[in-house]
Short mmCIF file of C-alpha atoms in Angstrom, two decimals:
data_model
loop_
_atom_site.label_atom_id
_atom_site.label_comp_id
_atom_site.label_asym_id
_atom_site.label_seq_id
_atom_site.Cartn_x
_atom_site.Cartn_y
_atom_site.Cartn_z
CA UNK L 1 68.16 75.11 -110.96
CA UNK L 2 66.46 73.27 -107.72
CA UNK L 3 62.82 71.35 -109.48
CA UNK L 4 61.07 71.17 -106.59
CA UNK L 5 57.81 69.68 -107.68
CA UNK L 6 54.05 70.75 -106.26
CA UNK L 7 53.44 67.71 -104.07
CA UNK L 8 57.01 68.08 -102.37
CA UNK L 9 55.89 71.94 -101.36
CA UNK L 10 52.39 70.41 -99.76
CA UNK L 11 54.25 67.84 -97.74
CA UNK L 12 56.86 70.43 -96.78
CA UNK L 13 54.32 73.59 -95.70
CA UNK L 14 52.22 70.81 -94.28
CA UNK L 15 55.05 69.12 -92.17
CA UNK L 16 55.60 72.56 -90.75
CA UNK L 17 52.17 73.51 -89.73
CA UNK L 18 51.81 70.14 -87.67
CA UNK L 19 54.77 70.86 -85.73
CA UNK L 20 53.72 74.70 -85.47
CA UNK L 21 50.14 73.06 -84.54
CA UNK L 22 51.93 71.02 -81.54
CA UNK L 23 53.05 74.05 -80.10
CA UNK L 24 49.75 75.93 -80.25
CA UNK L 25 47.83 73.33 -79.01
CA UNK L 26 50.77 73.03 -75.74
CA UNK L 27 50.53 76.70 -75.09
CA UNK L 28 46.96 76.34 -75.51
CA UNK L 29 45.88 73.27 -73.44
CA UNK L 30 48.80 73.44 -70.53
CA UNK L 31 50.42 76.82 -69.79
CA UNK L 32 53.32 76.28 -67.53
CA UNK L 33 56.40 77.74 -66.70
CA UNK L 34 59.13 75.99 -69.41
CA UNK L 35 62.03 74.56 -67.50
CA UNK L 36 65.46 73.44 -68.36
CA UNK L 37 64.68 69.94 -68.92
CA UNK L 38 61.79 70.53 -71.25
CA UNK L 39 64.11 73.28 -73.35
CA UNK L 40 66.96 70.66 -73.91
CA UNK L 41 64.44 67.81 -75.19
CA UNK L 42 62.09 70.34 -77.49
CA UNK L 43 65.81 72.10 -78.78
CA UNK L 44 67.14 68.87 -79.73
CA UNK L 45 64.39 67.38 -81.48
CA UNK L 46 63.97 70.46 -83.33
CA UNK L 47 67.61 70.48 -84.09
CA UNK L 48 67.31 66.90 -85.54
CA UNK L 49 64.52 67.25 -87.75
CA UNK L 50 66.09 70.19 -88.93
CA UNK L 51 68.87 67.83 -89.90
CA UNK L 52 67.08 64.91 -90.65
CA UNK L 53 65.66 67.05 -93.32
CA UNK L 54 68.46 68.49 -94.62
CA UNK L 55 70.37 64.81 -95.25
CA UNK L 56 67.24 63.78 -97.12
CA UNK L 57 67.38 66.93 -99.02
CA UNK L 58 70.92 66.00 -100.04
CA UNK L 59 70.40 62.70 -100.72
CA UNK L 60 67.51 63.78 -103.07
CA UNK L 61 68.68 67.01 -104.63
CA UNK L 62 72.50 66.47 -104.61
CA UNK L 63 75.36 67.68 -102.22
CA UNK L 64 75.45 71.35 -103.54
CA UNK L 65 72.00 72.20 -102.71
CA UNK L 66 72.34 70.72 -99.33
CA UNK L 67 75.28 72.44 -98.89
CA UNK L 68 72.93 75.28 -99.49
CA UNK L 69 70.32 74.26 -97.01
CA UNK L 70 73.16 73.93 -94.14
CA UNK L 71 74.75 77.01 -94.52
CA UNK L 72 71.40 78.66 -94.52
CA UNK L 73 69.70 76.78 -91.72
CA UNK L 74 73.16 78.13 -89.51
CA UNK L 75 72.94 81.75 -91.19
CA UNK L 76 68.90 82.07 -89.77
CA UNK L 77 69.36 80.14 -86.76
CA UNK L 78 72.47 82.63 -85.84
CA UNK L 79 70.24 85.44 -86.59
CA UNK L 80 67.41 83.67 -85.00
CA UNK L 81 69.71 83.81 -81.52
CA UNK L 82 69.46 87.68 -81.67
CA UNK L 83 66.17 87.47 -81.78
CA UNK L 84 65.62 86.32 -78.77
CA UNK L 85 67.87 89.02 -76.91
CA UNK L 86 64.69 90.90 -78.33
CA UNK L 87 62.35 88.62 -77.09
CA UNK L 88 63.40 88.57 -73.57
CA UNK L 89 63.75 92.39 -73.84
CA UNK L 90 60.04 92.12 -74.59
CA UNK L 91 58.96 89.65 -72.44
CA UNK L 92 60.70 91.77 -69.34
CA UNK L 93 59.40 95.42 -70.38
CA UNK L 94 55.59 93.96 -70.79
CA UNK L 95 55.69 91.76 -67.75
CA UNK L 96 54.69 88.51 -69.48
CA UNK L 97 53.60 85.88 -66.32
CA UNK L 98 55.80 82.91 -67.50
CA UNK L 99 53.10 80.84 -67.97
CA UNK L 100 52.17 82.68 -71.07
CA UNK L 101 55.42 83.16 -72.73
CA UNK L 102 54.92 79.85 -74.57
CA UNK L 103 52.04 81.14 -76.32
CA UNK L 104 53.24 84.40 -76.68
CA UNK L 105 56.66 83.18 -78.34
CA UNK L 106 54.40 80.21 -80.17
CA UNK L 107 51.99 83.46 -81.72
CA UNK L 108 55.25 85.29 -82.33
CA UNK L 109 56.63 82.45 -84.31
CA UNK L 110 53.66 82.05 -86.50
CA UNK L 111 53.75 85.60 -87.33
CA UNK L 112 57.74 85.75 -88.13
CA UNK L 113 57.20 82.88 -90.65
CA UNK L 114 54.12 84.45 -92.39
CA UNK L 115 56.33 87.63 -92.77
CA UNK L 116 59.15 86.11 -93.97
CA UNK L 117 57.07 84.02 -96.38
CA UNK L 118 55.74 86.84 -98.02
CA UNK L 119 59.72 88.55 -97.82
CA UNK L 120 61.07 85.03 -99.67
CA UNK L 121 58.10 85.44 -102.61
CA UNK L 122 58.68 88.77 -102.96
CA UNK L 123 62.55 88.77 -103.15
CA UNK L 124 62.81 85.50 -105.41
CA UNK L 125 60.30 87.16 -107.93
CA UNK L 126 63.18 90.47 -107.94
CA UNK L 127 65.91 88.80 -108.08
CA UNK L 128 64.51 85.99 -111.53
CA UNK L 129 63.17 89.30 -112.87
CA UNK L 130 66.23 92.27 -112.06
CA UNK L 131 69.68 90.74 -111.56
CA UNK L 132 70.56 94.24 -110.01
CA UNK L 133 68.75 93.30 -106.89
CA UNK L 134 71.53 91.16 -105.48
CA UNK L 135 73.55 94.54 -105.41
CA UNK L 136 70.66 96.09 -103.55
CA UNK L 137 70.85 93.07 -101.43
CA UNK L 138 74.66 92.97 -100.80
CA UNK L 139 74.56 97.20 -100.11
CA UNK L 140 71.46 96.36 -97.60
CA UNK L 141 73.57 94.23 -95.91
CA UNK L 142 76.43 95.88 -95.60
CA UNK L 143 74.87 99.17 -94.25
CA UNK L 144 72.74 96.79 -91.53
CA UNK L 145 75.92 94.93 -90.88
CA UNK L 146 77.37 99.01 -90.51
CA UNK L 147 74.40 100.00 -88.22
CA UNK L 148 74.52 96.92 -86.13
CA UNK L 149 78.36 96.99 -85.28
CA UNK L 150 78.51 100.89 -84.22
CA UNK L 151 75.30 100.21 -81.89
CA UNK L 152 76.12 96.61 -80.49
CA UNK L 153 76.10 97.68 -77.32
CA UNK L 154 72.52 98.77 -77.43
CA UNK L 155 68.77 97.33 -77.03
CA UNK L 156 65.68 97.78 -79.23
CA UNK L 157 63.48 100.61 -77.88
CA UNK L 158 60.83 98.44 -77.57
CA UNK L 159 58.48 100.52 -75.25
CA UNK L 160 59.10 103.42 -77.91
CA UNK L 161 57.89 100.98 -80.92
CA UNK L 162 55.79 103.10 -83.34
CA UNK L 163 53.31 100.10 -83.94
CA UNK L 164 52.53 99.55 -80.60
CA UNK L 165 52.25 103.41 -79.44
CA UNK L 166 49.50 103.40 -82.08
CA UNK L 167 47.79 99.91 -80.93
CA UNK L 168 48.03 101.64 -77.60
CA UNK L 169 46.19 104.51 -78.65
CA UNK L 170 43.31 102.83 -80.56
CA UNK L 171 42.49 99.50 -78.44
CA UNK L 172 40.95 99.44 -74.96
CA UNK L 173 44.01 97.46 -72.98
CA UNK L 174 43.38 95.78 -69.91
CA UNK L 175 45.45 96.17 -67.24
CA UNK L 176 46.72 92.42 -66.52
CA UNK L 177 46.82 89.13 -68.67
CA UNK L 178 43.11 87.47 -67.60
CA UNK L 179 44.33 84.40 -68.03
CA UNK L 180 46.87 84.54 -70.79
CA UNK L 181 43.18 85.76 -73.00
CA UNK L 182 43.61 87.52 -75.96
CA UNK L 183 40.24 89.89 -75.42
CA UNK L 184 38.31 89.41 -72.20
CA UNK L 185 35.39 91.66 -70.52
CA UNK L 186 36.50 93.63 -67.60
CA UNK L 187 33.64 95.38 -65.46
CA UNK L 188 31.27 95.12 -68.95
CA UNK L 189 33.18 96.22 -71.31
CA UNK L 190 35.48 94.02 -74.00
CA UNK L 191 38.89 94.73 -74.13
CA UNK L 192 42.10 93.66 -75.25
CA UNK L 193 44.75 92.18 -72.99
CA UNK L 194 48.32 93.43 -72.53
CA UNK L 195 49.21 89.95 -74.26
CA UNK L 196 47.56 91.55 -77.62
CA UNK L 197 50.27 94.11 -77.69
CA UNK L 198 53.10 92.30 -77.06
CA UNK L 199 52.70 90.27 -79.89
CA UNK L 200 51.78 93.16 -81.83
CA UNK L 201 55.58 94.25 -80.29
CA UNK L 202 57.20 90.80 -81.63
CA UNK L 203 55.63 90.96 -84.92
CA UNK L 204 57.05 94.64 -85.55
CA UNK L 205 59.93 93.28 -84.35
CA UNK L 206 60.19 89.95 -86.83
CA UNK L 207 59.43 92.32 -89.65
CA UNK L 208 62.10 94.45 -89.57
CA UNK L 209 64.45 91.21 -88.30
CA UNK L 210 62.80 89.38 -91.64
CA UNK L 211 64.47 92.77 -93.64
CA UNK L 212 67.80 91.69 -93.20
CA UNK L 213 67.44 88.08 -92.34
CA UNK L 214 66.17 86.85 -95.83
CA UNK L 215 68.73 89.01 -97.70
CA UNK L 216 71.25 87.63 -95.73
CA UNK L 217 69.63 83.81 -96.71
CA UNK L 218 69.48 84.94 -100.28
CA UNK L 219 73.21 85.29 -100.13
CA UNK L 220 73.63 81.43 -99.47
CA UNK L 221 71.05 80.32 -102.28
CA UNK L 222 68.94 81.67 -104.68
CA UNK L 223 66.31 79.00 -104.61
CA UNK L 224 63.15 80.27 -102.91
CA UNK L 225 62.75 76.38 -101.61
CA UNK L 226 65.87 76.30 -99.46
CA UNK L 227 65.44 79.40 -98.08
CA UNK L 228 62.05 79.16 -97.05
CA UNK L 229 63.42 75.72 -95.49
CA UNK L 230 66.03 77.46 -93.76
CA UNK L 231 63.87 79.77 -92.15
CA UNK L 232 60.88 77.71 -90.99
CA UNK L 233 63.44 75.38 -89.51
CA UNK L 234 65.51 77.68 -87.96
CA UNK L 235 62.21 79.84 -86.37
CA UNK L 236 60.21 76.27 -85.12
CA UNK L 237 63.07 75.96 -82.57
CA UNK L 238 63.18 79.35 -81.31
CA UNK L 239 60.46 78.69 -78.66
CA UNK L 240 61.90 75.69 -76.73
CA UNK L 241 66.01 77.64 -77.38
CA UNK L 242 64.36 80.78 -75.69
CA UNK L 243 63.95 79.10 -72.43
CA UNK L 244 66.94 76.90 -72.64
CA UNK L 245 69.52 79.78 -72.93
CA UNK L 246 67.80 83.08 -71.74
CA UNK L 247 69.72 82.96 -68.91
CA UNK L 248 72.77 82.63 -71.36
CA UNK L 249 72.01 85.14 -73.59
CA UNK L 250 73.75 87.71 -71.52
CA UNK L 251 77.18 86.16 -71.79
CA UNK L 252 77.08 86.26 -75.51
CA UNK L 253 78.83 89.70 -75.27
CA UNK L 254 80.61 89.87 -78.49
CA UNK L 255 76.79 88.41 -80.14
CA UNK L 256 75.85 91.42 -82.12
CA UNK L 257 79.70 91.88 -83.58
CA UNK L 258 79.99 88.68 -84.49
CA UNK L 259 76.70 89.01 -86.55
CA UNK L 260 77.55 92.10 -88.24
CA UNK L 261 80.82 90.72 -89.65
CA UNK L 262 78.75 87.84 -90.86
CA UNK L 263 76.21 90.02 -92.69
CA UNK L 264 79.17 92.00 -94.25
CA UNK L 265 80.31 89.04 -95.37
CA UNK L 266 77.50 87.94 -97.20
CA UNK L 267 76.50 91.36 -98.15
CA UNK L 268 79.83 91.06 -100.00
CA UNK L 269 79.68 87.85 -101.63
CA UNK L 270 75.88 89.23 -103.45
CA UNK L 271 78.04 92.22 -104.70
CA UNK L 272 80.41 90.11 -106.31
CA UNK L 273 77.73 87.62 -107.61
CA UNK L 274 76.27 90.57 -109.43
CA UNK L 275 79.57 92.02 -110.59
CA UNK L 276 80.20 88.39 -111.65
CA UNK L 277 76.86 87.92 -113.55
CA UNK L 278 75.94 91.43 -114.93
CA UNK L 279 79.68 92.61 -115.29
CA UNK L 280 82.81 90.20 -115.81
CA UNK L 281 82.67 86.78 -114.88
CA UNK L 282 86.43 87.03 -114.80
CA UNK L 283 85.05 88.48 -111.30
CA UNK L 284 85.79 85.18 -109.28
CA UNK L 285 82.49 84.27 -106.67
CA UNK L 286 82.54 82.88 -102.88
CA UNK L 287 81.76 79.49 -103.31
CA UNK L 288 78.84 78.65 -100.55
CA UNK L 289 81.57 75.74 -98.95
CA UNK L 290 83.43 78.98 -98.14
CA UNK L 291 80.66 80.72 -96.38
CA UNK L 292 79.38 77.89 -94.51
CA UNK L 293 83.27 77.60 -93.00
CA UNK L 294 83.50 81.33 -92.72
CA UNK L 295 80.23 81.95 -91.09
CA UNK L 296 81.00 78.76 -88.82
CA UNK L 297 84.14 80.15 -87.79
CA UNK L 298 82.94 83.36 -86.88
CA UNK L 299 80.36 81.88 -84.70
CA UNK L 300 82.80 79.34 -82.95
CA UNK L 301 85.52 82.71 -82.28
CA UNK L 302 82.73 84.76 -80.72
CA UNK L 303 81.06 82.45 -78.75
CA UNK L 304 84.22 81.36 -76.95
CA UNK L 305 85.74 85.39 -77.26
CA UNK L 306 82.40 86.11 -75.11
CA UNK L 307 82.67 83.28 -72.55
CA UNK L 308 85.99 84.19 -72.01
CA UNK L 309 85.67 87.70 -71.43
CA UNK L 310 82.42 86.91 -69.01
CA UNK L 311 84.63 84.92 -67.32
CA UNK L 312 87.34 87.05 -66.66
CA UNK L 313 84.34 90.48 -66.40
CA UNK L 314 81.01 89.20 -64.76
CA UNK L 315 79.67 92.59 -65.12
CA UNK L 316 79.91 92.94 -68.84
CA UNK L 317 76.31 92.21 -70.04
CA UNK L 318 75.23 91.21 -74.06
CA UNK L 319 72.80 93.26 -75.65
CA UNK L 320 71.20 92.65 -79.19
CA UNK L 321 72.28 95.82 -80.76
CA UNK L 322 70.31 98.20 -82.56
CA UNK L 323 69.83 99.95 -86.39
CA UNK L 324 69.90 103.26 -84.73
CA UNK L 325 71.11 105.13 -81.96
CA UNK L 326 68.52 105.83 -78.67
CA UNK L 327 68.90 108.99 -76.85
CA UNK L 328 69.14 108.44 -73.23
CA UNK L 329 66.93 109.34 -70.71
CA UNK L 330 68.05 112.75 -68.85
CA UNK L 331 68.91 112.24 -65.52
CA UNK L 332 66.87 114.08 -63.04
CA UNK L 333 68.84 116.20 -60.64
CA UNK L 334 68.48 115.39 -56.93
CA UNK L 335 66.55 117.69 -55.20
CA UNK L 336 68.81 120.13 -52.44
CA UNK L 337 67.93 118.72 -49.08
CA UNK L 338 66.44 121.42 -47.25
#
């Protein structure tokens, strides 16, 4: 077992609230429009620390663990890139000024990791207390990877989000940003801008993206330090990658299949780590060297499968995929001319 001792855990939260800080305080102090060149340098830095961290995490823990911590960081950060189909589904359907998306995808952030925090306590205290939870896992898994495959060529219905139909309903909602303001007064009376409910949107959103993303982690490692690594890495780039590929994300056609056969995967190797452990252990196990080539692999086939087939079809458009199946809108039939 990882011994990750108290002090390491306070340098580790800490290092990630100073670089969560930086963002805040650059949404906060200088709202601008993001461009290309600003993407690439933010992406990479976040990239290396990401890495930086996980060679001194193998250097002090041992090559296993960090083994652990890559194929992890890749399985969140692959997820992660689904997220931001969402994202930009959001950003569009609200009409977010692009000044404020920084904040707005900062916010978002900072709410995804919360979530997931409480997700990674929660499902490391059931899985050291029931062993039976990595089937529950694996089966969870499986049916999202299921759900997600047979409605890849969908989108969210974010306007039809429960959460915010309710937050709707009960807050007083300006009817433009003020300013990128959270709450403002508008002809004397305090309100709430539109920018309150589209985070509300992304942090519905991040929940029920933090449902399958730290099973999925789980699958990699068991250690509750690795895959709360993972994840803070993998969600402190998302910002600066939103701008640099948005206007990529469309070309990542085959995305959402690629991503379901990964779950499945995974959602198979927890099955067979509980058939190993609570059944035979004749039952052979996926060793995590294995995954990280597999789930590598996968990602490498569908990225170029995608750019190819943009290439050659420059109408076929991504889309994030879906749990569930939307009914479409009915058509309205044209009125006779008189």
């Amino acid at each position: 077992m990882l011994d990750i001792t108290a002090l390491t855990w306070v340098l580790t939260v800490a290092l990630i609230i100073v670089l969560l800080a930086v963002d805040l305080v650059l949404a906060a102090l200088r709202p601008h429009r993001v461009g290309f060149a600003e993407a690439s340098a933010w992406s990479v830095a976040y990239v290396v620390v990401a890495v930086l961290f996980g060679v001194w995490f193998s250097m002090q823990y041992g090559g296993q663990f960090g083994t652990e911590y890559f194929a992890g960081y890749i399985v969140e950060k692959s997820l992660s890139v689904d997220n931001l189909f969402v994202f930009v589904i959001i950003m569009t359907t609200f009409a977010v000024p692009e000044e404020h998306q920084h904040k707005v995808l900062t916010f978002g952030i900072v709410l995804a990791l919360v979530m997931r925090g409480i997700f990674i306590a929660v499902g490391a205290a059931l899985l050291s207390l029931f062993s039976f939870m990595f089937l529950v896992f694996g089966l969870l898994l499986i049916y999202t990877a299921v759900q997600l495959f047979r409605h890849r060529d969908e989108d969210p219905d974010v306007e039809n989000n429960a959460v915010v139909n309710v937050a709707r309903r009960i807050l007083p909602v300006s009817g433009d940003y003020v300013e990128g303001k959270m709450v403002a007064r508008v002809d004397g009376r305090r309100v709430v801008t539109p920018m309150v409910i589209v985070l509300i949107a992304i942090g519905s959103v991040d929940l029920l993206f933090a449902l399958d993303s730290i099973p999925a982690v789980f699958g990699i490692t068991a250690e509750p330090y690795i895959v709360f690594t993972a994840n803070a890495f993998a969600l402190l780039g998302l910002r600066a990658l939103f701008f640099l590929v948005k206007g990529l994300l469309e070309r990542l056609v085959y995305l959402s299949a690629g991503l379901s056969l990964i779950l499945l995967f995974i959602g198979a190797k927890l099955i067979l780590h509980w058939v190993h452990v609570d059944i035979d252990e004749r039952v052979p196990e996926i060793p995590t060297t294995i995954s990280l080539v597999v789930i590598i692999a996968v990602l490498a086939v569908v990225t170029v499968a995608s750019l190819i087939k943009t290439r050659r079809d420059p109408s076929a458009k991504a889309h994030p995929g879906s749990l569930r199946a939307h009914r479409a809108p009915l058509d309205t039939p044209d009125e006779p001319e008189p």
